[in-house]
Amino acid sequence: MATVLITGANRGIGLELTKRYAEGGDDVIACCREPQKADDLNGLPKVEVCGLRVSDGGSVAALKAEIGERPIDLLINNAGTPVPVKQTALEMDYDGWAEAFAVNTMAPFRMLQTFRENLKVADGGKIITITSQMGAMDLNWPVMYAYSSSKAAVNKIMRMVSLELAADGTAVALIHPGYVKTQMGGEGAEIEVEESAAGIMSVIEGISLEGTGCFMKWNGEVHPW
């Protein structure tokens, strides 16, 4: 039985991962911004629901105080922010861009720093960040400038920090979840949430220190950087 901390757990991929880990017998700490409104999350048995705004340092510190020194086997940085409408070479929602970086880039790193010791004392801790193919330098699509740059930045951050956390015995990985039918992906996306979550969990199971710092697809394939 493991302790799993998941951000953005109230809907989509985060909710499905929470369900599956809890059903598998793990202790799940499911985090979202407004837990009092997260009816689907609160309805799950054996799930500890906590309020968390990942871009707010005070909120992250409060969660740390609540959890204390409890070992965390798996941290899944899943929380993301809505995509700014204006993000092209000719126009940009700069406030939305800043928010994208706060949630998609800085927040996963803040969570890693805050709970590093909790992961270190676990037996083979893992830090997983749900990223996107849109952050891959290999993908030459001149679209979604704000979102893509925030994902490219978190990819680089996690790649770098994986080298340092290897000394803790903590593995780090980035996972592209696929083009998923969520609130963000829309109904025109390619795969269902259930398929994505099942694939993500399978990939996580295979992550180890030998492959730390890897960039993977939900289906088990290595993603080009």
mmCIF file of C-alpha atoms in Angstrom:
data_model
loop_
_atom_site.group_PDB
_atom_site.id
_atom_site.type_symbol
_atom_site.label_atom_id
_atom_site.label_comp_id
_atom_site.label_asym_id
_atom_site.label_seq_id
_atom_site.Cartn_x
_atom_site.Cartn_y
_atom_site.Cartn_z
ATOM 1 C CA MET A 1 0.000 0.000 0.000
ATOM 2 C CA ALA A 2 1.390 3.382 -1.036
ATOM 3 C CA THR A 3 0.566 6.987 -0.212
ATOM 4 C CA VAL A 4 -0.254 8.961 -3.357
ATOM 5 C CA LEU A 5 -0.618 12.750 -3.493
ATOM 6 C CA ILE A 6 -2.455 14.054 -6.569
ATOM 7 C CA THR A 7 -3.058 17.698 -7.504
ATOM 8 C CA GLY A 8 -5.980 18.793 -9.665
ATOM 9 C CA ALA A 9 -7.872 15.733 -8.467
ATOM 10 C CA ASN A 10 -11.452 16.990 -8.746
ATOM 11 C CA ARG A 11 -12.039 16.239 -12.428
ATOM 12 C CA GLY A 12 -10.690 14.664 -15.590
ATOM 13 C CA ILE A 13 -7.478 12.687 -15.409
ATOM 14 C CA GLY A 14 -6.838 13.641 -11.783
ATOM 15 C CA LEU A 15 -10.208 12.324 -10.645
ATOM 16 C CA GLU A 16 -9.806 9.090 -12.599
ATOM 17 C CA LEU A 17 -6.317 8.521 -11.182
ATOM 18 C CA THR A 18 -7.664 9.150 -7.688
ATOM 19 C CA LYS A 19 -10.417 6.570 -8.191
ATOM 20 C CA ARG A 20 -8.053 3.945 -9.520
ATOM 21 C CA TYR A 21 -5.355 4.326 -6.888
ATOM 22 C CA ALA A 22 -7.948 4.289 -4.103
ATOM 23 C CA GLU A 23 -9.633 1.204 -5.567
ATOM 24 C CA GLY A 24 -6.218 -0.461 -5.642
ATOM 25 C CA GLY A 25 -5.879 -0.014 -1.890
ATOM 26 C CA ASP A 26 -3.529 2.976 -1.808
ATOM 27 C CA ASP A 27 -3.938 5.936 0.528
ATOM 28 C CA VAL A 28 -4.764 8.895 -1.703
ATOM 29 C CA ILE A 29 -4.389 12.552 -0.751
ATOM 30 C CA ALA A 30 -6.526 14.239 -3.402
ATOM 31 C CA CYS A 31 -6.035 17.988 -3.757
ATOM 32 C CA CYS A 32 -8.160 20.616 -5.461
ATOM 33 C CA ARG A 33 -8.898 24.319 -5.143
ATOM 34 C CA GLU A 34 -12.437 24.066 -3.771
ATOM 35 C CA PRO A 35 -12.931 20.738 -1.985
ATOM 36 C CA GLN A 36 -16.370 21.771 -0.731
ATOM 37 C CA LYS A 37 -17.589 21.828 -4.337
ATOM 38 C CA ALA A 38 -15.843 18.623 -5.449
ATOM 39 C CA ASP A 39 -18.855 16.322 -5.151
ATOM 40 C CA ASP A 40 -17.414 13.492 -7.247
ATOM 41 C CA LEU A 41 -14.188 13.560 -5.251
ATOM 42 C CA ASN A 42 -15.883 13.724 -1.872
ATOM 43 C CA GLY A 43 -18.030 10.755 -2.835
ATOM 44 C CA LEU A 44 -15.032 8.442 -3.146
ATOM 45 C CA PRO A 45 -14.346 6.124 -0.202
ATOM 46 C CA LYS A 46 -10.948 6.074 1.510
ATOM 47 C CA VAL A 47 -9.765 9.312 -0.114
ATOM 48 C CA GLU A 48 -8.383 12.235 1.901
ATOM 49 C CA VAL A 49 -9.574 15.429 0.200
ATOM 50 C CA CYS A 50 -7.499 18.573 0.809
ATOM 51 C CA GLY A 51 -7.817 22.146 -0.370
ATOM 52 C CA LEU A 52 -4.863 23.381 -2.418
ATOM 53 C CA ARG A 53 -4.086 26.205 -4.816
ATOM 54 C CA VAL A 54 -0.842 25.027 -6.369
ATOM 55 C CA SER A 55 0.232 28.510 -7.493
ATOM 56 C CA ASP A 56 -0.167 29.898 -3.947
ATOM 57 C CA GLY A 57 2.895 29.357 -1.767
ATOM 58 C CA GLY A 58 0.883 29.828 1.429
ATOM 59 C CA SER A 59 -1.612 27.180 0.350
ATOM 60 C CA VAL A 60 1.159 24.686 -0.430
ATOM 61 C CA ALA A 61 2.807 25.415 2.928
ATOM 62 C CA ALA A 62 -0.523 24.829 4.709
ATOM 63 C CA LEU A 63 -0.864 21.442 3.002
ATOM 64 C CA LYS A 64 2.659 20.551 4.100
ATOM 65 C CA ALA A 65 1.771 21.458 7.695
ATOM 66 C CA GLU A 66 -1.319 19.249 7.449
ATOM 67 C CA ILE A 67 0.584 16.268 6.061
ATOM 68 C CA GLY A 68 3.634 16.748 8.263
ATOM 69 C CA GLU A 69 6.449 14.251 7.855
ATOM 70 C CA ARG A 70 4.265 11.459 6.508
ATOM 71 C CA PRO A 71 6.082 9.505 3.788
ATOM 72 C CA ILE A 72 4.750 10.077 0.263
ATOM 73 C CA ASP A 73 5.471 7.325 -2.234
ATOM 74 C CA LEU A 74 4.084 9.061 -5.292
ATOM 75 C CA LEU A 75 3.496 12.737 -6.075
ATOM 76 C CA ILE A 76 1.508 13.374 -9.246
ATOM 77 C CA ASN A 77 1.597 16.985 -10.445
ATOM 78 C CA ASN A 78 -1.595 16.941 -12.472
ATOM 79 C CA ALA A 79 -3.103 20.401 -11.875
ATOM 80 C CA GLY A 80 -3.218 22.616 -14.958
ATOM 81 C CA THR A 81 -4.714 25.931 -15.954
ATOM 82 C CA PRO A 82 -7.145 26.847 -18.746
ATOM 83 C CA VAL A 83 -5.453 27.886 -21.961
ATOM 84 C CA PRO A 84 -5.383 31.643 -22.683
ATOM 85 C CA VAL A 85 -7.507 32.567 -25.709
ATOM 86 C CA LYS A 86 -4.964 34.976 -27.179
ATOM 87 C CA GLN A 87 -1.553 33.322 -27.569
ATOM 88 C CA THR A 88 -0.212 33.772 -31.080
ATOM 89 C CA ALA A 89 2.783 35.510 -32.627
ATOM 90 C CA LEU A 90 0.617 38.623 -33.115
ATOM 91 C CA GLU A 91 -1.348 38.832 -29.871
ATOM 92 C CA MET A 92 -0.925 37.554 -26.322
ATOM 93 C CA ASP A 93 -2.915 37.493 -23.100
ATOM 94 C CA TYR A 94 0.068 38.277 -20.867
ATOM 95 C CA ASP A 95 -1.843 37.781 -17.629
ATOM 96 C CA GLY A 96 -2.968 34.385 -18.896
ATOM 97 C CA TRP A 97 0.603 33.564 -19.886
ATOM 98 C CA ALA A 98 1.834 34.420 -16.393
ATOM 99 C CA GLU A 99 -0.888 32.237 -14.908
ATOM 100 C CA ALA A 100 0.107 29.370 -17.210
ATOM 101 C CA PHE A 101 3.681 29.573 -15.950
ATOM 102 C CA ALA A 102 2.556 29.863 -12.330
ATOM 103 C CA VAL A 103 0.395 26.728 -12.513
ATOM 104 C CA ASN A 104 2.073 24.594 -15.171
ATOM 105 C CA THR A 105 5.743 25.348 -14.483
ATOM 106 C CA MET A 106 6.434 26.851 -11.071
ATOM 107 C CA ALA A 107 3.759 24.974 -9.114
ATOM 108 C CA PRO A 108 5.091 21.453 -9.884
ATOM 109 C CA PHE A 109 8.553 22.615 -8.822
ATOM 110 C CA ARG A 110 7.164 24.165 -5.630
ATOM 111 C CA MET A 111 5.385 20.904 -4.817
ATOM 112 C CA LEU A 112 8.595 18.978 -5.421
ATOM 113 C CA GLN A 113 10.584 21.253 -3.130
ATOM 114 C CA THR A 114 7.944 21.281 -0.410
ATOM 115 C CA PHE A 115 7.469 17.515 -0.261
ATOM 116 C CA ARG A 116 11.009 16.439 -1.130
ATOM 117 C CA GLU A 117 11.696 15.085 2.361
ATOM 118 C CA ASN A 118 8.376 13.195 2.415
ATOM 119 C CA LEU A 119 9.387 11.481 -0.814
ATOM 120 C CA LYS A 120 12.944 10.894 0.360
ATOM 121 C CA VAL A 121 11.850 8.888 3.401
ATOM 122 C CA ALA A 122 9.559 6.723 1.281
ATOM 123 C CA ASP A 123 10.925 3.520 -0.207
ATOM 124 C CA GLY A 124 11.548 4.476 -3.834
ATOM 125 C CA GLY A 125 9.557 7.711 -4.077
ATOM 126 C CA LYS A 126 8.402 8.969 -7.466
ATOM 127 C CA ILE A 127 7.520 12.429 -8.760
ATOM 128 C CA ILE A 128 5.390 12.463 -11.895
ATOM 129 C CA THR A 129 4.447 15.619 -13.771
ATOM 130 C CA ILE A 130 1.630 15.442 -16.298
ATOM 131 C CA THR A 131 2.957 17.527 -19.170
ATOM 132 C CA SER A 132 2.013 17.785 -22.850
ATOM 133 C CA GLN A 133 3.388 17.045 -26.276
ATOM 134 C CA MET A 134 2.903 20.776 -26.873
ATOM 135 C CA GLY A 135 6.010 21.386 -24.760
ATOM 136 C CA ALA A 136 8.261 19.228 -26.943
ATOM 137 C CA MET A 137 10.874 21.102 -28.978
ATOM 138 C CA ASP A 138 10.560 18.299 -31.515
ATOM 139 C CA LEU A 139 6.985 19.344 -32.301
ATOM 140 C CA ASN A 140 6.976 22.232 -34.779
ATOM 141 C CA TRP A 141 3.456 23.598 -34.399
ATOM 142 C CA PRO A 142 3.337 27.427 -34.135
ATOM 143 C CA VAL A 143 0.234 27.412 -31.929
ATOM 144 C CA MET A 144 -0.658 27.918 -28.249
ATOM 145 C CA TYR A 145 2.442 29.964 -27.442
ATOM 146 C CA ALA A 146 1.678 30.510 -23.757
ATOM 147 C CA TYR A 147 0.605 26.958 -22.956
ATOM 148 C CA SER A 148 3.372 25.328 -25.006
ATOM 149 C CA SER A 149 6.133 27.437 -23.473
ATOM 150 C CA SER A 150 4.924 26.689 -19.937
ATOM 151 C CA LYS A 151 5.041 22.958 -20.667
ATOM 152 C CA ALA A 152 8.456 23.194 -22.336
ATOM 153 C CA ALA A 153 9.735 24.976 -19.233
ATOM 154 C CA VAL A 154 8.440 22.362 -16.803
ATOM 155 C CA ASN A 155 9.947 19.636 -18.983
ATOM 156 C CA LYS A 156 13.384 21.250 -18.652
ATOM 157 C CA ILE A 157 12.982 21.883 -14.916
ATOM 158 C CA MET A 158 12.040 18.277 -14.170
ATOM 159 C CA ARG A 159 14.806 16.944 -16.396
ATOM 160 C CA MET A 160 17.378 18.992 -14.466
ATOM 161 C CA VAL A 161 16.089 18.253 -10.984
ATOM 162 C CA SER A 162 15.936 14.519 -11.689
ATOM 163 C CA LEU A 163 19.736 14.463 -11.577
ATOM 164 C CA GLU A 164 19.786 15.946 -8.085
ATOM 165 C CA LEU A 165 16.917 13.916 -6.654
ATOM 166 C CA ALA A 166 18.525 10.665 -7.751
ATOM 167 C CA ALA A 167 20.741 11.076 -4.680
ATOM 168 C CA ASP A 168 17.557 10.953 -2.563
ATOM 169 C CA GLY A 169 16.451 7.728 -4.198
ATOM 170 C CA THR A 170 13.539 9.609 -5.806
ATOM 171 C CA ALA A 171 12.723 9.053 -9.477
ATOM 172 C CA VAL A 172 11.313 11.853 -11.639
ATOM 173 C CA ALA A 173 9.332 11.507 -14.864
ATOM 174 C CA LEU A 174 7.217 13.531 -17.281
ATOM 175 C CA ILE A 175 4.187 11.974 -18.946
ATOM 176 C CA HIS A 176 2.194 13.205 -21.938
ATOM 177 C CA PRO A 177 -1.356 11.933 -21.221
ATOM 178 C CA GLY A 178 -2.521 11.910 -24.842
ATOM 179 C CA TYR A 179 -5.181 14.113 -26.413
ATOM 180 C CA VAL A 180 -7.882 13.385 -23.840
ATOM 181 C CA LYS A 181 -11.610 14.140 -23.724
ATOM 182 C CA THR A 182 -11.502 16.392 -20.674
ATOM 183 C CA GLN A 183 -12.760 19.905 -19.984
ATOM 184 C CA MET A 184 -9.511 21.189 -21.482
ATOM 185 C CA GLY A 185 -9.223 18.706 -24.351
ATOM 186 C CA GLY A 186 -12.866 18.892 -25.390
ATOM 187 C CA GLU A 187 -15.126 16.286 -26.955
ATOM 188 C CA GLY A 188 -13.124 16.323 -30.169
ATOM 189 C CA ALA A 189 -10.109 14.754 -28.447
ATOM 190 C CA GLU A 190 -8.832 11.301 -29.341
ATOM 191 C CA ILE A 191 -9.037 9.149 -26.197
ATOM 192 C CA GLU A 192 -11.221 8.750 -23.133
ATOM 193 C CA VAL A 193 -10.089 9.716 -19.641
ATOM 194 C CA GLU A 194 -10.218 6.092 -18.496
ATOM 195 C CA GLU A 195 -7.814 4.972 -21.226
ATOM 196 C CA SER A 196 -5.386 7.778 -20.479
ATOM 197 C CA ALA A 197 -5.393 7.184 -16.716
ATOM 198 C CA ALA A 198 -4.877 3.447 -17.109
ATOM 199 C CA GLY A 199 -1.930 4.100 -19.414
ATOM 200 C CA ILE A 200 -0.418 6.693 -17.088
ATOM 201 C CA MET A 201 -0.573 4.299 -14.151
ATOM 202 C CA SER A 202 1.107 1.579 -16.184
ATOM 203 C CA VAL A 203 3.906 3.955 -17.151
ATOM 204 C CA ILE A 204 4.332 5.104 -13.539
ATOM 205 C CA GLU A 205 4.638 1.508 -12.391
ATOM 206 C CA GLY A 206 7.649 1.077 -14.677
ATOM 207 C CA ILE A 207 9.449 4.282 -13.659
ATOM 208 C CA SER A 208 12.662 3.720 -11.702
ATOM 209 C CA LEU A 209 15.915 5.499 -10.889
ATOM 210 C CA GLU A 210 17.473 3.888 -13.943
ATOM 211 C CA GLY A 211 15.206 5.927 -16.186
ATOM 212 C CA THR A 212 14.772 9.020 -14.047
ATOM 213 C CA GLY A 213 14.254 12.256 -15.950
ATOM 214 C CA CYS A 214 12.427 10.500 -18.789
ATOM 215 C CA PHE A 215 9.684 11.968 -20.998
ATOM 216 C CA MET A 216 7.060 9.325 -21.736
ATOM 217 C CA LYS A 217 3.740 9.005 -23.531
ATOM 218 C CA TRP A 218 0.698 7.571 -21.788
ATOM 219 C CA ASN A 219 0.921 4.462 -23.995
ATOM 220 C CA GLY A 220 4.417 3.556 -22.820
ATOM 221 C CA GLU A 221 6.342 5.047 -25.734
ATOM 222 C CA VAL A 222 9.276 7.400 -25.167
ATOM 223 C CA HIS A 223 8.358 10.959 -26.188
ATOM 224 C CA PRO A 224 10.890 12.964 -28.227
ATOM 225 C CA TRP A 225 12.133 16.037 -26.419
#
